[in-house]
Amino acid sequence: MTPLTAGQRFREAQRQERPLQVAGAINAQHALLAKRAGFRAIYLSGGGVAAGSLGMPDLGINTLDDVLTDVRRITDVCDLPLLVDADTGLGPSAFNIARTVKSLIKFGAAAMHIEDQVGAKRCGHRPGKEIVSTAEMVDRIKAAVDARTDAGFVVMARTDALAVEGLEAAIERAVACVEAGADMIFPEAMTELTMYRRFADAVKVPVLANITEFGATPLFTTHELQSAGVGLALYPLSAFRAMNKAAETVYGAIRKEGTQKGVIDIMQTRAELYDVIGYHDYERRLDALFAQERAK
């Protein structure tokens, strides 16, 4: 049998798990840790690329190459289907959007979401967002759908219209995106559980809930989301935030105490790291190679 493509595996995971929990993975090792924890899909956040890889804010600064670098590193070692944040398309025109779609597929991604903010975008949970017209957003979706070299690749439409135009307008935009070919809908910064039900009833395709910490959306449980008809639950930067806080704590302790002894208990051990990345398997291959060389 022909193996499923990454996009097909993402779709299948979403059909089998409702809502599908999608874990944010800031790097390749986090992808492996998410897989070990039992997640069936992972996510690369644009804000994560900006803050984690570039040390910059999530203001549309990422380039396509920045995103692809992290995508490739993740898909090289982890076979979980990867949803990628493509911001507004990673370029100003339909040609850029097409290039983004083709490149993401080539680099092993399973899905992408593209949003309706203007090019100089902001984090979806920040004030002051500006959005493009519905017609321009529809054109973005059409460009993405038409560019697919793998029909299974998921094009997800994100709308930030709630904070700008209100719920009804946001739903209308989502419906227009589905009519243009969007496979799934991502209504950003919802403030009430009932809003997701309104979207789900209107669009008739899987709806994603962004359960990000310290934002506009309450931390709804999977049971609550399921009751509202949500198809996917996203945790974009949970592990990243925990990693950053732990790093800050360790750096502070070493600088203040002159030793790391007091924070050893919050560290991943060497043995645990080696287990996650399969270190000993690589080492055994080296040993076998050296043994062959010595036998010559």
Coordinates of C-alpha atoms in Angstrom, one line a residue:
M1 CA 0.0 0.0 0.0
T2 CA 1.1 3.6 -0.7
P3 CA 2.0 5.3 2.6
L4 CA -0.1 8.2 3.6
T5 CA 1.3 11.7 3.1
A6 CA 1.9 14.0 6.0
G7 CA -1.3 15.9 5.2
Q8 CA -3.3 12.7 5.0
R9 CA -1.9 11.6 8.4
F10 CA -2.9 14.9 9.9
R11 CA -6.5 14.5 8.6
E12 CA -6.7 10.9 9.8
A13 CA -5.5 11.9 13.3
Q14 CA -8.1 14.6 13.4
R15 CA -10.8 12.1 12.4
Q16 CA -9.7 9.7 15.1
E17 CA -9.3 12.1 18.0
R18 CA -11.9 14.8 18.8
P19 CA -10.6 17.3 19.6
L20 CA -7.2 16.5 18.2
Q21 CA -4.6 17.8 20.7
V22 CA -1.9 19.5 18.8
A23 CA 1.3 20.2 20.9
G24 CA 3.5 23.1 20.1
A25 CA 7.1 22.0 19.5
I26 CA 9.7 24.8 19.4
N27 CA 12.5 22.5 18.1
A28 CA 13.2 18.9 17.1
Q29 CA 13.7 17.6 20.6
H30 CA 10.4 19.0 21.8
A31 CA 8.8 17.2 18.8
L32 CA 10.2 13.9 20.1
L33 CA 9.1 14.7 23.6
A34 CA 5.6 15.4 22.4
K35 CA 5.5 12.2 20.5
R36 CA 6.7 10.3 23.6
A37 CA 3.9 11.9 25.6
G38 CA 1.4 10.5 23.2
F39 CA 0.4 13.4 21.0
R40 CA -0.6 12.6 17.5
A41 CA 0.2 15.9 15.9
I42 CA 2.5 18.8 16.6
Y43 CA 2.8 22.5 15.8
L44 CA 5.4 25.1 14.8
S45 CA 4.4 28.5 16.0
G46 CA 5.4 31.7 14.1
G47 CA 5.7 33.4 17.4
G48 CA 7.9 30.5 18.5
V49 CA 10.1 30.9 15.5
A50 CA 10.4 34.6 16.1
A51 CA 11.1 34.4 19.9
G52 CA 12.8 31.1 20.1
S53 CA 15.0 31.0 16.9
L54 CA 15.4 34.7 16.2
G55 CA 14.9 36.3 19.7
M56 CA 12.4 38.8 18.1
P57 CA 8.7 39.6 18.6
D58 CA 5.9 38.1 16.6
L59 CA 5.4 41.0 14.3
G60 CA 5.7 39.4 10.9
I61 CA 9.5 39.5 11.0
N62 CA 9.9 35.8 10.2
T63 CA 10.9 35.0 6.6
L64 CA 10.0 31.8 4.8
D65 CA 13.6 30.5 5.2
D66 CA 13.5 31.1 8.9
V67 CA 10.4 28.9 9.2
L68 CA 11.6 26.2 6.8
T69 CA 14.8 25.8 8.8
D70 CA 12.8 24.9 11.9
V71 CA 10.3 22.8 9.8
R72 CA 13.1 20.7 8.3
R73 CA 14.8 20.1 11.6
I74 CA 11.6 18.8 13.1
T75 CA 10.4 16.7 10.2
D76 CA 13.9 15.1 9.8
V77 CA 13.6 13.4 13.1
C78 CA 9.9 13.2 14.0
D79 CA 7.1 11.6 11.9
L80 CA 4.2 13.2 13.7
P81 CA 2.2 15.4 11.2
L82 CA 3.3 19.0 11.6
L83 CA 1.0 22.0 11.4
V84 CA 2.9 25.2 10.6
D85 CA 2.0 28.9 11.3
A86 CA 2.5 30.6 7.9
D87 CA 1.4 34.1 9.3
T88 CA -0.1 36.0 6.3
G89 CA 1.6 33.8 3.8
L90 CA 5.2 34.8 4.3
G91 CA 5.2 37.3 1.5
P92 CA 3.0 40.1 0.0
S93 CA 1.6 38.4 -3.0
A94 CA -0.2 35.2 -4.2
F95 CA 3.1 34.1 -5.7
N96 CA 4.7 34.2 -2.2
I97 CA 1.8 32.2 -0.8
A98 CA 2.2 29.6 -3.5
R99 CA 5.9 29.4 -2.8
T100 CA 5.2 29.0 0.9
V101 CA 2.8 26.1 0.3
K102 CA 5.0 24.2 -2.1
S103 CA 8.1 24.7 0.2
L104 CA 6.2 23.5 3.3
I105 CA 5.1 20.4 1.5
K106 CA 8.6 19.7 0.2
F107 CA 10.0 20.1 3.7
G108 CA 7.6 17.6 5.2
A109 CA 4.9 19.7 6.8
A110 CA 1.3 18.3 6.9
A111 CA -0.7 21.5 7.3
M112 CA -0.4 25.3 7.5
H113 CA -2.6 28.1 8.7
I114 CA -2.8 31.5 7.0
E115 CA -4.4 34.5 8.6
D116 CA -6.3 37.6 7.6
Q117 CA -4.2 40.2 9.3
V118 CA -2.3 42.8 7.3
G119 CA 1.4 42.1 6.5
A120 CA 2.6 44.0 9.5
K121 CA 0.8 41.6 11.8
R122 CA 0.7 41.2 15.5
C123 CA 0.2 38.4 18.0
G124 CA -3.4 37.3 17.8
H125 CA -3.9 38.0 21.5
R126 CA -2.6 41.6 21.3
P127 CA -4.6 44.7 20.8
G128 CA -4.4 46.9 17.7
K129 CA -4.7 44.3 15.0
E130 CA -5.6 45.3 11.5
I131 CA -7.2 42.9 9.0
V132 CA -7.5 42.8 5.3
S133 CA -10.8 42.7 3.4
T134 CA -12.7 39.4 3.1
A135 CA -12.0 39.4 -0.6
E136 CA -8.3 39.6 0.0
M137 CA -8.4 36.8 2.5
V138 CA -10.3 34.7 0.1
D139 CA -7.7 35.3 -2.5
R140 CA -5.0 34.2 0.0
I141 CA -6.9 30.9 0.5
K142 CA -7.4 30.3 -3.2
A143 CA -3.7 30.9 -3.8
A144 CA -2.8 28.4 -1.1
V145 CA -5.2 25.8 -2.3
D146 CA -4.2 26.1 -5.9
A147 CA -0.5 25.8 -5.1
R148 CA -0.8 22.4 -3.4
T149 CA 1.3 19.7 -4.9
D150 CA -0.2 17.2 -2.4
A151 CA -4.0 17.2 -2.2
G152 CA -3.8 15.9 1.3
F153 CA -2.0 19.0 2.6
V154 CA -4.3 20.9 4.9
V155 CA -4.9 24.6 4.3
M156 CA -6.4 26.1 7.4
A157 CA -7.8 29.6 7.5
R158 CA -7.3 31.7 10.6
T159 CA -9.4 34.8 11.2
D160 CA -8.5 37.6 13.7
A161 CA -11.8 39.4 12.9
L162 CA -13.5 38.9 16.2
A163 CA -11.5 41.7 17.9
V164 CA -11.8 44.0 14.9
E165 CA -15.3 43.4 13.4
G166 CA -17.1 41.2 15.9
L167 CA -18.4 37.6 16.0
E168 CA -20.8 37.7 13.1
A169 CA -18.3 39.2 10.7
A170 CA -15.7 36.7 11.8
I171 CA -18.1 33.8 11.1
E172 CA -18.9 35.3 7.7
R173 CA -15.2 35.5 6.8
A174 CA -14.7 31.9 7.9
V175 CA -17.6 30.7 5.7
A176 CA -16.2 32.6 2.8
C177 CA -12.8 30.9 3.4
V178 CA -14.4 27.4 3.4
E179 CA -16.1 28.2 0.1
A180 CA -12.7 29.2 -1.3
G181 CA -11.3 25.8 -0.4
A182 CA -10.1 26.1 3.2
D183 CA -10.1 22.6 4.9
M184 CA -10.2 23.8 8.5
I185 CA -10.9 27.1 10.4
F186 CA -8.9 28.7 13.1
P187 CA -10.9 31.5 14.9
E188 CA -8.4 33.4 16.9
A189 CA -8.8 34.8 20.4
M190 CA -12.2 33.5 21.2
T191 CA -13.4 34.6 24.6
E192 CA -16.4 32.3 25.2
L193 CA -17.0 28.6 24.6
T194 CA -20.2 29.2 22.8
M195 CA -18.3 31.1 20.1
Y196 CA -16.7 27.9 18.9
R197 CA -20.1 26.2 18.6
R198 CA -21.3 29.1 16.4
F199 CA -18.3 28.6 14.1
A200 CA -18.6 24.9 14.0
D201 CA -22.3 25.0 13.1
A202 CA -21.6 27.6 10.4
V203 CA -18.5 26.3 8.6
K204 CA -19.1 22.5 8.7
V205 CA -15.4 21.8 8.7
P206 CA -13.1 21.1 11.7
V207 CA -12.5 24.2 13.9
L208 CA -9.4 24.8 15.9
A209 CA -9.3 26.3 19.4
N210 CA -6.0 28.0 20.3
I211 CA -5.6 27.3 24.0
T212 CA -2.7 29.5 24.6
E213 CA -1.7 30.7 28.0
F214 CA -2.0 34.3 29.2
G215 CA -4.2 35.3 26.3
A216 CA -7.8 36.2 25.6
T217 CA -9.1 32.6 25.5
P218 CA -9.8 30.8 28.7
L219 CA -8.0 27.5 29.2
F220 CA -10.9 25.3 28.2
T221 CA -10.5 21.5 28.8
T222 CA -10.8 19.0 25.9
H223 CA -14.1 17.9 27.3
E224 CA -15.5 21.5 27.2
L225 CA -14.1 22.0 23.7
Q226 CA -15.6 18.7 22.5
S227 CA -19.0 19.8 23.8
A228 CA -18.7 23.0 21.7
G229 CA -17.9 21.0 18.5
V230 CA -14.2 21.9 18.4
G231 CA -12.2 19.6 16.2
L232 CA -8.6 20.6 17.2
A233 CA -7.1 21.9 20.5
L234 CA -3.8 23.8 20.0
Y235 CA -1.2 24.4 22.8
P236 CA 1.2 26.5 20.8
L237 CA 3.9 27.5 23.3
S238 CA 3.2 25.7 26.6
A239 CA 6.4 23.8 26.7
F240 CA 8.4 26.7 25.3
R241 CA 7.2 28.9 28.1
A242 CA 8.1 26.3 30.7
M243 CA 11.5 25.8 29.1
N244 CA 12.2 29.5 29.2
K245 CA 11.2 29.8 32.8
A246 CA 13.4 26.9 33.8
A247 CA 16.3 28.3 31.9
E248 CA 15.9 31.7 33.6
T249 CA 15.8 29.9 37.0
V250 CA 18.9 27.9 36.3
Y251 CA 20.9 30.9 35.0
G252 CA 19.9 32.9 38.0
A253 CA 20.8 30.2 40.4
I254 CA 24.3 29.5 38.9
R255 CA 25.0 33.3 38.8
K256 CA 23.9 33.8 42.4
E257 CA 25.0 30.6 44.1
G258 CA 28.1 29.9 42.0
T259 CA 26.9 26.3 41.5
Q260 CA 24.0 24.5 39.8
K261 CA 23.5 22.1 42.7
G262 CA 20.3 23.7 43.8
V263 CA 18.5 23.3 40.5
I264 CA 19.6 19.9 39.4
D265 CA 16.2 18.4 40.2
I266 CA 14.5 20.5 37.5
M267 CA 16.9 19.4 34.8
Q268 CA 16.6 16.7 32.2
T269 CA 19.3 14.2 33.0
R270 CA 22.0 13.1 30.6
A271 CA 20.4 9.6 30.5
E272 CA 17.0 11.1 29.7
L273 CA 18.4 13.2 26.9
Y274 CA 20.2 10.3 25.4
D275 CA 17.1 8.2 25.6
V276 CA 15.0 10.8 23.8
I277 CA 17.4 11.4 20.9
G278 CA 18.5 7.8 20.6
Y279 CA 22.1 8.5 21.4
H280 CA 23.1 5.0 22.2
D281 CA 21.8 3.7 18.8
Y282 CA 24.1 6.1 17.1
E283 CA 27.0 5.1 19.3
R284 CA 26.5 1.4 18.6
R285 CA 26.7 2.1 14.9
L286 CA 30.0 3.9 15.5
D287 CA 31.3 1.0 17.5
A288 CA 30.3 -1.4 14.7
L289 CA 32.1 0.8 12.2
F290 CA 35.2 1.0 14.3
A291 CA 35.2 -2.8 14.8
Q292 CA 35.0 -3.3 11.0
E293 CA 37.9 -0.9 10.5
R294 CA 40.0 -2.7 13.1
A295 CA 39.3 -6.1 11.5
K296 CA 40.7 -5.1 8.1

